[in-house]
Tab-separated table of C-alpha atoms in Angstrom:
chain	number	residue	atom	x	y	z
K	272	UNK	CA	-15.400	-3.778	-6.437
K	273	UNK	CA	-17.040	-6.588	-4.584
K	274	UNK	CA	-20.769	-6.049	-4.386
K	275	UNK	CA	-22.368	-6.780	-1.071
K	276	UNK	CA	-25.796	-8.306	-0.868
K	277	UNK	CA	-28.469	-6.988	1.444
K	278	UNK	CA	-28.151	-8.612	4.818
K	279	UNK	CA	-30.901	-10.004	6.991
K	280	UNK	CA	-31.157	-8.510	10.432
K	281	UNK	CA	-33.395	-9.626	13.275
K	282	UNK	CA	-34.127	-8.100	16.607
K	283	UNK	CA	-32.339	-10.877	18.475
K	284	UNK	CA	-29.158	-11.016	16.371
K	285	UNK	CA	-27.597	-8.304	18.438
K	286	UNK	CA	-28.940	-8.747	21.959
K	287	UNK	CA	-25.947	-7.043	23.520
K	288	UNK	CA	-27.276	-3.574	22.840
K	289	UNK	CA	-30.928	-3.921	21.894
K	290	UNK	CA	-32.224	-4.681	25.355
K	291	UNK	CA	-30.693	-1.450	26.557
K	292	UNK	CA	-32.845	0.634	24.226
K	293	UNK	CA	-36.152	-0.986	23.434
K	294	UNK	CA	-38.257	-4.130	23.945
K	295	UNK	CA	-37.350	-7.124	21.843
K	296	UNK	CA	-39.288	-7.787	18.687
K	297	UNK	CA	-40.474	-11.303	17.932
K	298	UNK	CA	-40.494	-11.001	14.164
K	299	UNK	CA	-37.697	-10.960	11.684
K	300	UNK	CA	-37.536	-8.392	8.943
K	301	UNK	CA	-35.331	-7.923	5.956
K	302	UNK	CA	-33.389	-4.717	6.314
K	303	UNK	CA	-32.532	-2.817	3.157
K	304	UNK	CA	-29.428	-0.741	3.527
K	305	UNK	CA	-27.230	1.379	1.360
K	306	UNK	CA	-23.912	-0.321	0.887
K	307	UNK	CA	-20.882	1.898	0.520
K	308	UNK	CA	-17.506	0.882	-0.775
K	309	UNK	CA	-16.156	-1.991	1.252
K	310	UNK	CA	-13.017	-1.100	3.158
K	311	UNK	CA	-11.959	-4.733	2.756
K	312	UNK	CA	-11.723	-4.238	-1.000
K	313	UNK	CA	-11.066	-0.529	-1.265
K	314	UNK	CA	-7.430	-1.148	-2.146
K	315	UNK	CA	-7.546	-1.912	-5.861
K	316	UNK	CA	-4.668	-1.789	-8.312
K	317	UNK	CA	-3.525	1.655	-9.388
K	318	UNK	CA	-3.384	0.404	-12.968
K	319	UNK	CA	-4.808	-2.470	-14.951
K	320	UNK	CA	-2.623	-5.061	-16.621
K	321	UNK	CA	-0.121	-4.003	-19.257
K	322	UNK	CA	-2.427	-4.688	-22.163
K	323	UNK	CA	-5.190	-2.461	-20.847
K	324	UNK	CA	-3.292	0.805	-20.621
K	325	UNK	CA	-5.339	3.338	-22.571
K	326	UNK	CA	-5.328	7.094	-22.647
K	327	UNK	CA	-8.147	9.524	-23.307
K	328	UNK	CA	-8.419	12.698	-25.300
K	329	UNK	CA	-5.650	14.425	-27.148
K	330	UNK	CA	-2.886	12.557	-25.360
K	331	UNK	CA	-3.938	9.286	-26.933
K	332	UNK	CA	-3.708	10.836	-30.349
K	333	UNK	CA	-0.352	12.480	-29.639
K	334	UNK	CA	1.233	9.336	-28.292
K	335	UNK	CA	-0.400	6.757	-30.539
K	336	UNK	CA	2.939	5.475	-31.808
K	337	UNK	CA	4.002	4.913	-28.205
K	338	UNK	CA	0.863	3.443	-26.694
K	339	UNK	CA	-0.148	1.156	-29.564
K	340	UNK	CA	3.154	-0.503	-30.397
K	341	UNK	CA	6.088	0.648	-28.301
K	342	UNK	CA	9.138	-0.938	-29.914
K	343	UNK	CA	12.791	-0.034	-29.472
K	344	UNK	CA	12.842	1.589	-32.912
K	345	UNK	CA	9.823	3.720	-32.057
K	346	UNK	CA	11.455	4.824	-28.812
K	347	UNK	CA	14.680	5.677	-30.616
K	348	UNK	CA	12.705	7.661	-33.183
K	349	UNK	CA	10.785	9.607	-30.526
K	350	UNK	CA	13.910	10.389	-28.522
K	351	UNK	CA	15.801	11.270	-31.700
K	352	UNK	CA	13.058	13.713	-32.634
K	353	UNK	CA	13.177	15.075	-29.097
K	354	UNK	CA	16.943	15.680	-29.212
K	355	UNK	CA	16.648	17.599	-32.484
K	356	UNK	CA	13.682	19.719	-31.434
K	357	UNK	CA	13.984	23.490	-31.522
K	358	UNK	CA	13.359	25.301	-28.239
K	359	UNK	CA	10.365	26.901	-29.995
K	360	UNK	CA	8.520	23.660	-29.391
K	361	UNK	CA	8.624	24.449	-25.695
K	362	UNK	CA	5.505	26.570	-26.085
K	363	UNK	CA	3.555	23.323	-25.907
K	364	UNK	CA	5.053	22.273	-22.565
K	365	UNK	CA	2.305	23.654	-20.364
K	366	UNK	CA	-0.352	21.944	-22.449
K	367	UNK	CA	1.661	18.732	-22.443
K	368	UNK	CA	2.003	18.725	-18.662
K	369	UNK	CA	-1.742	19.081	-18.308
K	370	UNK	CA	-2.260	16.252	-20.792
K	371	UNK	CA	0.075	14.009	-18.823
K	372	UNK	CA	-1.784	14.666	-15.609
K	373	UNK	CA	-5.066	13.916	-17.364
K	374	UNK	CA	-3.834	10.633	-18.817
K	375	UNK	CA	-2.734	9.515	-15.359
K	376	UNK	CA	-6.089	10.410	-13.812
K	377	UNK	CA	-6.699	6.808	-12.777
K	378	UNK	CA	-3.717	7.054	-10.457
K	379	UNK	CA	-5.565	9.506	-8.220
K	380	UNK	CA	-8.665	7.355	-7.812
K	381	UNK	CA	-9.192	6.885	-4.088
K	382	UNK	CA	-10.240	3.304	-4.693
K	383	UNK	CA	-6.529	2.653	-5.034
K	384	UNK	CA	-5.869	3.736	-1.508
K	385	UNK	CA	-5.771	1.950	1.801
K	386	UNK	CA	-7.985	-0.789	3.135
K	387	UNK	CA	-9.179	-1.543	6.633
K	388	UNK	CA	-7.692	-5.033	6.475
K	389	UNK	CA	-5.380	-4.582	9.441
K	390	UNK	CA	-8.120	-4.322	12.021
K	391	UNK	CA	-9.846	-7.428	10.716
K	392	UNK	CA	-6.635	-9.460	10.823
K	393	UNK	CA	-5.904	-8.211	14.323
K	394	UNK	CA	-9.410	-9.169	15.402
K	395	UNK	CA	-9.137	-12.653	13.906
K	396	UNK	CA	-5.792	-13.219	15.601
K	397	UNK	CA	-7.296	-12.445	18.989
K	398	UNK	CA	-10.388	-14.640	18.666
K	399	UNK	CA	-10.642	-17.529	21.138
K	400	UNK	CA	-10.467	-21.129	20.014
K	401	UNK	CA	-13.455	-22.365	18.031
K	402	UNK	CA	-13.669	-25.581	20.065
K	403	UNK	CA	-17.234	-26.522	20.954
K	404	UNK	CA	-18.093	-25.979	24.613
K	405	UNK	CA	-20.678	-28.438	25.982
K	406	UNK	CA	-23.926	-26.731	26.855
K	407	UNK	CA	-25.204	-27.276	30.356
K	408	UNK	CA	-28.624	-28.745	30.796
K	409	UNK	CA	-31.310	-26.106	30.910
K	410	UNK	CA	-29.113	-23.371	29.468
K	411	UNK	CA	-30.477	-21.189	26.704
K	412	UNK	CA	-28.421	-21.160	23.519
K	413	UNK	CA	-28.594	-17.364	23.177
K	414	UNK	CA	-26.089	-15.198	25.065
K	415	UNK	CA	-27.440	-13.320	28.009
K	416	UNK	CA	-27.888	-9.599	27.317
K	417	UNK	CA	-25.132	-7.433	28.723
K	418	UNK	CA	-25.509	-3.981	30.160
K	419	UNK	CA	-24.683	-1.167	27.741
K	420	UNK	CA	-21.221	-0.680	29.217
K	421	UNK	CA	-20.522	-4.323	28.481
K	422	UNK	CA	-20.879	-3.546	24.784
K	423	UNK	CA	-17.778	-1.363	24.942
K	424	UNK	CA	-15.894	-3.603	27.339
K	425	UNK	CA	-16.003	-6.544	24.954
K	426	UNK	CA	-12.898	-6.612	22.755
K	427	UNK	CA	-13.766	-9.287	20.196
K	428	UNK	CA	-16.673	-8.163	18.053
K	429	UNK	CA	-16.750	-9.494	14.511
K	430	UNK	CA	-17.639	-7.307	11.564
K	431	UNK	CA	-20.687	-9.501	10.974
K	432	UNK	CA	-22.069	-8.834	14.451
K	433	UNK	CA	-21.376	-5.108	14.265
K	434	UNK	CA	-22.991	-4.817	10.843
K	435	UNK	CA	-26.060	-6.795	11.877
K	436	UNK	CA	-27.259	-3.968	14.118
K	437	UNK	CA	-30.700	-2.994	12.882
K	438	UNK	CA	-31.358	0.610	11.786
K	439	UNK	CA	-33.526	1.335	14.822
K	440	UNK	CA	-30.687	0.225	17.090
K	441	UNK	CA	-27.921	2.001	15.212
K	442	UNK	CA	-28.391	5.491	16.616
K	443	UNK	CA	-28.338	4.453	20.297
K	444	UNK	CA	-25.382	2.188	19.538
K	445	UNK	CA	-23.489	5.112	18.023
K	446	UNK	CA	-24.446	7.241	21.038
K	447	UNK	CA	-22.928	4.635	23.378
K	448	UNK	CA	-19.726	4.662	21.325
K	449	UNK	CA	-19.484	8.460	21.303
K	450	UNK	CA	-19.968	8.549	25.063
K	451	UNK	CA	-17.274	5.883	25.330
K	452	UNK	CA	-14.823	8.051	23.383
K	453	UNK	CA	-15.007	10.549	26.240
K	454	UNK	CA	-14.587	7.977	29.009
K	455	UNK	CA	-11.769	8.275	31.532
K	456	UNK	CA	-10.823	4.660	30.750
K	457	UNK	CA	-8.369	4.223	27.884
K	458	UNK	CA	-9.707	0.693	27.329
K	459	UNK	CA	-13.243	2.007	26.857
K	460	UNK	CA	-11.997	4.745	24.511
K	461	UNK	CA	-10.086	2.194	22.483
K	462	UNK	CA	-13.079	-0.136	22.256
K	463	UNK	CA	-15.445	2.700	21.320
K	464	UNK	CA	-13.152	3.857	18.515
K	465	UNK	CA	-12.836	0.260	17.287
K	466	UNK	CA	-16.630	-0.185	17.188
K	467	UNK	CA	-17.086	3.053	15.228
K	468	UNK	CA	-14.320	1.937	12.890
K	469	UNK	CA	-16.226	-1.277	12.132
K	470	UNK	CA	-19.604	0.439	11.897
K	471	UNK	CA	-18.214	2.823	9.268
K	472	UNK	CA	-16.286	0.153	7.411
K	473	UNK	CA	-18.776	-0.993	4.754
K	474	UNK	CA	-22.063	0.866	5.102
K	475	UNK	CA	-22.530	4.342	3.669
K	476	UNK	CA	-25.697	4.898	5.706
K	477	UNK	CA	-23.701	4.196	8.869
K	478	UNK	CA	-21.059	6.721	7.820
K	479	UNK	CA	-23.689	9.404	7.394
K	480	UNK	CA	-25.334	8.722	10.751
K	481	UNK	CA	-22.027	8.553	12.629
K	482	UNK	CA	-20.829	11.775	11.014
K	483	UNK	CA	-24.042	13.589	11.860
K	484	UNK	CA	-24.073	12.274	15.442
K	485	UNK	CA	-20.974	14.182	16.567
K	486	UNK	CA	-18.462	11.340	16.527
K	487	UNK	CA	-15.802	13.239	14.582
K	488	UNK	CA	-14.948	15.870	17.246
K	489	UNK	CA	-14.782	13.068	19.833
K	490	UNK	CA	-12.436	10.964	17.673
K	491	UNK	CA	-9.942	13.725	16.878
K	492	UNK	CA	-8.310	13.943	20.362
K	493	UNK	CA	-7.607	10.198	20.169
K	494	UNK	CA	-5.359	10.809	17.155
K	495	UNK	CA	-2.827	12.073	19.710
K	496	UNK	CA	-3.369	9.215	22.154
K	497	UNK	CA	-0.249	7.701	23.688
K	498	UNK	CA	-1.877	4.281	23.330
K	499	UNK	CA	-0.938	3.146	19.789
K	500	UNK	CA	-4.007	0.941	19.286
K	501	UNK	CA	-6.413	3.668	20.353
K	502	UNK	CA	-4.700	6.026	17.921
K	503	UNK	CA	-4.882	3.412	15.160
K	504	UNK	CA	-8.601	2.785	15.665
K	505	UNK	CA	-9.319	6.532	15.667
K	506	UNK	CA	-7.290	7.128	12.498
K	507	UNK	CA	-8.996	4.293	10.664
K	508	UNK	CA	-12.461	5.293	11.876
K	509	UNK	CA	-11.887	8.755	10.402
K	510	UNK	CA	-10.589	7.211	7.178
K	511	UNK	CA	-13.724	5.076	6.884
K	512	UNK	CA	-15.975	8.037	7.668
K	513	UNK	CA	-14.188	10.235	5.131
K	514	UNK	CA	-15.340	7.979	2.299
K	515	UNK	CA	-18.699	9.746	2.448
K	516	UNK	CA	-18.572	13.136	0.766
K	517	UNK	CA	-20.447	15.051	3.466
K	518	UNK	CA	-18.090	13.762	6.155
K	519	UNK	CA	-15.046	15.224	4.402
K	520	UNK	CA	-16.314	18.704	5.255
K	521	UNK	CA	-17.218	17.697	8.818
K	522	UNK	CA	-13.769	16.192	9.407
K	523	UNK	CA	-11.942	19.179	7.939
K	524	UNK	CA	-14.029	21.769	9.776
K	525	UNK	CA	-13.462	19.920	13.059
K	526	UNK	CA	-9.717	20.541	12.704
K	527	UNK	CA	-8.631	16.969	12.061
K	528	UNK	CA	-5.861	17.700	9.549
K	529	UNK	CA	-3.135	18.644	12.043
K	530	UNK	CA	-3.915	15.628	14.214
K	531	UNK	CA	-3.893	13.315	11.188
K	532	UNK	CA	-0.461	14.695	10.300
K	533	UNK	CA	0.625	13.969	13.888
K	534	UNK	CA	-0.561	10.352	13.522
K	535	UNK	CA	1.257	10.161	10.182
K	536	UNK	CA	4.464	11.126	11.987
K	537	UNK	CA	4.125	9.121	15.199
K	538	UNK	CA	1.754	6.198	14.696
K	539	UNK	CA	2.140	2.505	14.048
K	540	UNK	CA	2.774	1.377	10.485
K	541	UNK	CA	-0.967	0.902	9.999
K	542	UNK	CA	-1.750	4.283	11.579
K	543	UNK	CA	0.673	5.993	9.217
K	544	UNK	CA	-0.775	4.244	6.185
K	545	UNK	CA	-4.360	5.020	7.103
K	546	UNK	CA	-3.543	8.605	8.098
K	547	UNK	CA	-2.001	9.057	4.643
K	548	UNK	CA	-5.149	7.683	3.050
K	549	UNK	CA	-7.416	9.828	5.204
K	550	UNK	CA	-5.472	12.892	4.043
K	551	UNK	CA	-5.789	11.633	0.475
K	552	UNK	CA	-9.545	11.348	0.925
K	553	UNK	CA	-9.778	14.885	2.313
K	554	UNK	CA	-7.597	16.144	-0.560
K	555	UNK	CA	-10.308	15.088	-2.990
K	556	UNK	CA	-11.831	18.433	-2.008
K	557	UNK	CA	-9.734	20.938	-3.935
K	558	UNK	CA	-9.868	23.535	-1.179
K	559	UNK	CA	-8.222	21.138	1.286
K	560	UNK	CA	-5.007	20.595	-0.685
K	561	UNK	CA	-3.416	23.858	0.403
K	562	UNK	CA	-4.305	23.485	4.086
K	563	UNK	CA	-3.030	19.887	4.169
K	564	UNK	CA	0.273	21.048	2.711
K	565	UNK	CA	0.500	23.997	5.106
K	566	UNK	CA	-0.125	21.671	8.068
K	567	UNK	CA	3.065	19.780	7.259
K	568	UNK	CA	1.756	16.581	5.673
K	569	UNK	CA	4.326	16.308	2.895
K	570	UNK	CA	7.569	15.649	4.880
K	571	UNK	CA	6.075	12.653	6.767
K	572	UNK	CA	4.649	11.355	3.486
K	573	UNK	CA	8.168	11.457	2.052
K	574	UNK	CA	9.381	9.638	5.173
K	575	UNK	CA	6.725	6.958	4.601
K	576	UNK	CA	7.902	6.733	1.001
K	577	UNK	CA	11.442	6.125	2.252
K	578	UNK	CA	10.817	3.839	5.211
K	579	UNK	CA	7.357	2.343	4.825
K	580	UNK	CA	6.253	-1.103	3.754
K	581	UNK	CA	5.232	-1.726	0.161
K	582	UNK	CA	1.678	-0.829	1.093
K	583	UNK	CA	2.836	2.291	2.934
K	584	UNK	CA	4.825	3.431	-0.086
K	585	UNK	CA	1.795	2.971	-2.322
K	586	UNK	CA	-0.336	5.030	0.052
K	587	UNK	CA	2.319	7.753	0.214
K	588	UNK	CA	2.596	7.842	-3.589
K	589	UNK	CA	-1.160	8.153	-4.007
K	590	UNK	CA	-1.454	10.963	-1.475
K	591	UNK	CA	1.574	12.838	-2.818
K	592	UNK	CA	0.172	12.617	-6.326
K	593	UNK	CA	-3.122	14.160	-5.257
K	594	UNK	CA	-1.548	16.888	-3.116
K	595	UNK	CA	1.045	17.810	-5.746
K	596	UNK	CA	-1.533	18.856	-8.283
K	597	UNK	CA	-0.988	22.407	-6.950
K	598	UNK	CA	2.291	24.296	-7.265
K	599	UNK	CA	2.934	25.094	-3.556
K	600	UNK	CA	2.791	21.395	-2.702
K	601	UNK	CA	5.089	20.504	-5.592
K	602	UNK	CA	7.597	22.939	-4.089
K	603	UNK	CA	7.126	21.441	-0.617
K	604	UNK	CA	7.658	17.927	-1.970
K	605	UNK	CA	10.883	18.886	-3.747
K	606	UNK	CA	12.135	20.689	-0.629
K	607	UNK	CA	11.250	17.661	1.523
K	608	UNK	CA	13.464	15.443	-0.635
K	609	UNK	CA	10.771	13.479	-2.450
K	610	UNK	CA	12.674	13.252	-5.733
K	611	UNK	CA	15.473	10.942	-4.571
K	612	UNK	CA	13.220	8.076	-3.349
K	613	UNK	CA	10.967	8.533	-6.375
K	614	UNK	CA	13.910	8.079	-8.747
K	615	UNK	CA	14.994	5.023	-6.751
K	616	UNK	CA	11.508	3.522	-7.068
K	617	UNK	CA	11.561	3.999	-10.844
K	618	UNK	CA	14.438	1.520	-10.957
K	619	UNK	CA	12.684	-1.089	-8.785
K	620	UNK	CA	11.202	-4.070	-10.580
K	621	UNK	CA	8.437	-6.325	-9.337
K	622	UNK	CA	7.043	-4.050	-6.621
K	623	UNK	CA	4.376	-2.342	-8.728
K	624	UNK	CA	5.723	1.037	-7.622
K	625	UNK	CA	7.807	2.132	-10.611
K	626	UNK	CA	4.941	3.413	-12.768
K	627	UNK	CA	3.358	5.217	-9.835
K	628	UNK	CA	6.659	6.882	-8.965
K	629	UNK	CA	7.006	8.062	-12.573
K	630	UNK	CA	3.579	9.679	-12.464
K	631	UNK	CA	4.503	11.598	-9.301
K	632	UNK	CA	7.841	12.588	-10.863
K	633	UNK	CA	5.980	13.918	-13.880
K	634	UNK	CA	3.909	16.086	-11.572
K	635	UNK	CA	7.015	17.479	-9.851
K	636	UNK	CA	8.563	18.109	-13.273
K	637	UNK	CA	5.865	20.730	-13.712
K	638	UNK	CA	8.065	23.218	-11.827
K	639	UNK	CA	11.663	24.151	-12.568
K	640	UNK	CA	12.872	23.102	-9.115
K	641	UNK	CA	11.400	19.678	-9.758
K	642	UNK	CA	13.087	19.320	-13.135
K	643	UNK	CA	16.443	20.325	-11.656
K	644	UNK	CA	16.105	17.878	-8.751
K	645	UNK	CA	15.137	14.987	-11.029
K	646	UNK	CA	18.179	15.574	-13.243
K	647	UNK	CA	20.493	15.960	-10.236
K	648	UNK	CA	19.286	12.672	-8.741
K	649	UNK	CA	19.944	10.753	-11.959
K	650	UNK	CA	16.328	10.681	-13.043
K	651	UNK	CA	17.025	10.791	-16.776
K	652	UNK	CA	19.207	7.680	-16.646
K	653	UNK	CA	16.589	5.869	-14.535
K	654	UNK	CA	13.829	6.791	-16.986
K	655	UNK	CA	15.892	5.676	-19.991
K	656	UNK	CA	16.494	2.364	-18.215
K	657	UNK	CA	12.743	2.053	-17.633
K	658	UNK	CA	12.206	2.494	-21.374
K	659	UNK	CA	14.627	-0.344	-22.043
K	660	UNK	CA	13.548	-2.793	-19.342
K	661	UNK	CA	10.194	-1.673	-17.952
K	662	UNK	CA	6.630	-2.800	-18.550
K	663	UNK	CA	4.527	-1.420	-21.401
K	664	UNK	CA	2.960	1.098	-19.044
K	665	UNK	CA	6.350	1.938	-17.590
K	666	UNK	CA	7.794	2.643	-21.039
K	667	UNK	CA	4.915	4.964	-21.879
K	668	UNK	CA	5.203	6.896	-18.635
K	669	UNK	CA	8.993	7.078	-18.929
K	670	UNK	CA	8.830	8.531	-22.457
K	671	UNK	CA	6.246	11.107	-21.460
K	672	UNK	CA	8.192	12.111	-18.343
K	673	UNK	CA	11.364	12.510	-20.413
K	674	UNK	CA	9.455	14.730	-22.815
K	675	UNK	CA	8.545	16.952	-19.884
K	676	UNK	CA	12.134	17.119	-18.680
K	677	UNK	CA	13.714	17.739	-22.062
K	678	UNK	CA	11.272	19.866	-24.009
K	679	UNK	CA	12.696	23.170	-22.733
K	680	UNK	CA	16.267	22.088	-22.025
K	681	UNK	CA	18.987	21.542	-24.614
K	682	UNK	CA	21.236	20.320	-21.780
K	683	UNK	CA	18.749	17.662	-20.706
K	684	UNK	CA	18.212	16.554	-24.301
K	685	UNK	CA	21.949	16.121	-24.565
K	686	UNK	CA	21.857	13.698	-21.641
K	687	UNK	CA	19.754	11.344	-23.756
K	688	UNK	CA	22.566	10.773	-26.255
């Protein structure tokens, strides 16, 4: 993660809102603030490079011959042993499935999920030219303070300006934004959601204050906005807020899940990606996994897996992995047709998706319906091909997934020959 240094904030760095609340201060002070995870860098790699793939606990010991030096002869030996195994060995399958899920724990780390890059790029694209404008004689170099409504009417606020708001100004600023969310003007709603999105982007203390100030219930109706940019800002604001643990409960209790699923179905590409990641964040609370599945999140996640960009597919894979740690959601994923695109992704090279798809397949192989679907969609052949041509990590995951598929099935073991 990129560490952020404490920033310096003065009373005149953000004149647009300060004059609306309190008299200006003439002294500068260094503001200490708690920095949360930066949404600019929150998308990290799901895995490290090939040489850094390590496993913990009993799985590392069980698969030492695979993870330390995975050669063709070792693979042949392991698969040969597998094909000759007695069905009695199947008693270990439940333990093995749990081990596999544990070894792939890094896959479910939320730091692998979405970033709030899209809003920053959109903002930069809309900035006016940086050409120097001659200053008229007698003009002050500082911008003239705007009325409070002007704060929301301005479209082009940089992250730096938003984040420079001093702590004493933050609460009234948030109050202006929350009031703006309930405006009759769609432009004001959109701007208010965008400001909250930026305020919650990097600072954990901001996320706490915004969550406690009642912004969440005001953001949720905008998830169903017919204006795509308003919807996108609202989705991403909730994603940013959900990074703080206490806000996960606030967002869930406010009834956001169904509206996030709606945005996942109907939004822009960015809205869909960030809705998926917001659901992933909420699913970090174990009690939310069932309700997210019941609210219909899995079919649109499968659709994103089929039709999304590379980033969208990664977000869908991450969220599916987390949700499918419980049996009802595994069943929903199989019913929604998740297996076919997962098998297709296993065969893709150079996208960084193959290993992730194998981990999700291994989760679905934890139920009989999942095993059957994987075999029917040609999953065994795809996994064998991954052993032959894939990365070191890919070979390890492919072997372990094949073990899951074949440990209780003579028929499936026969398909390896």
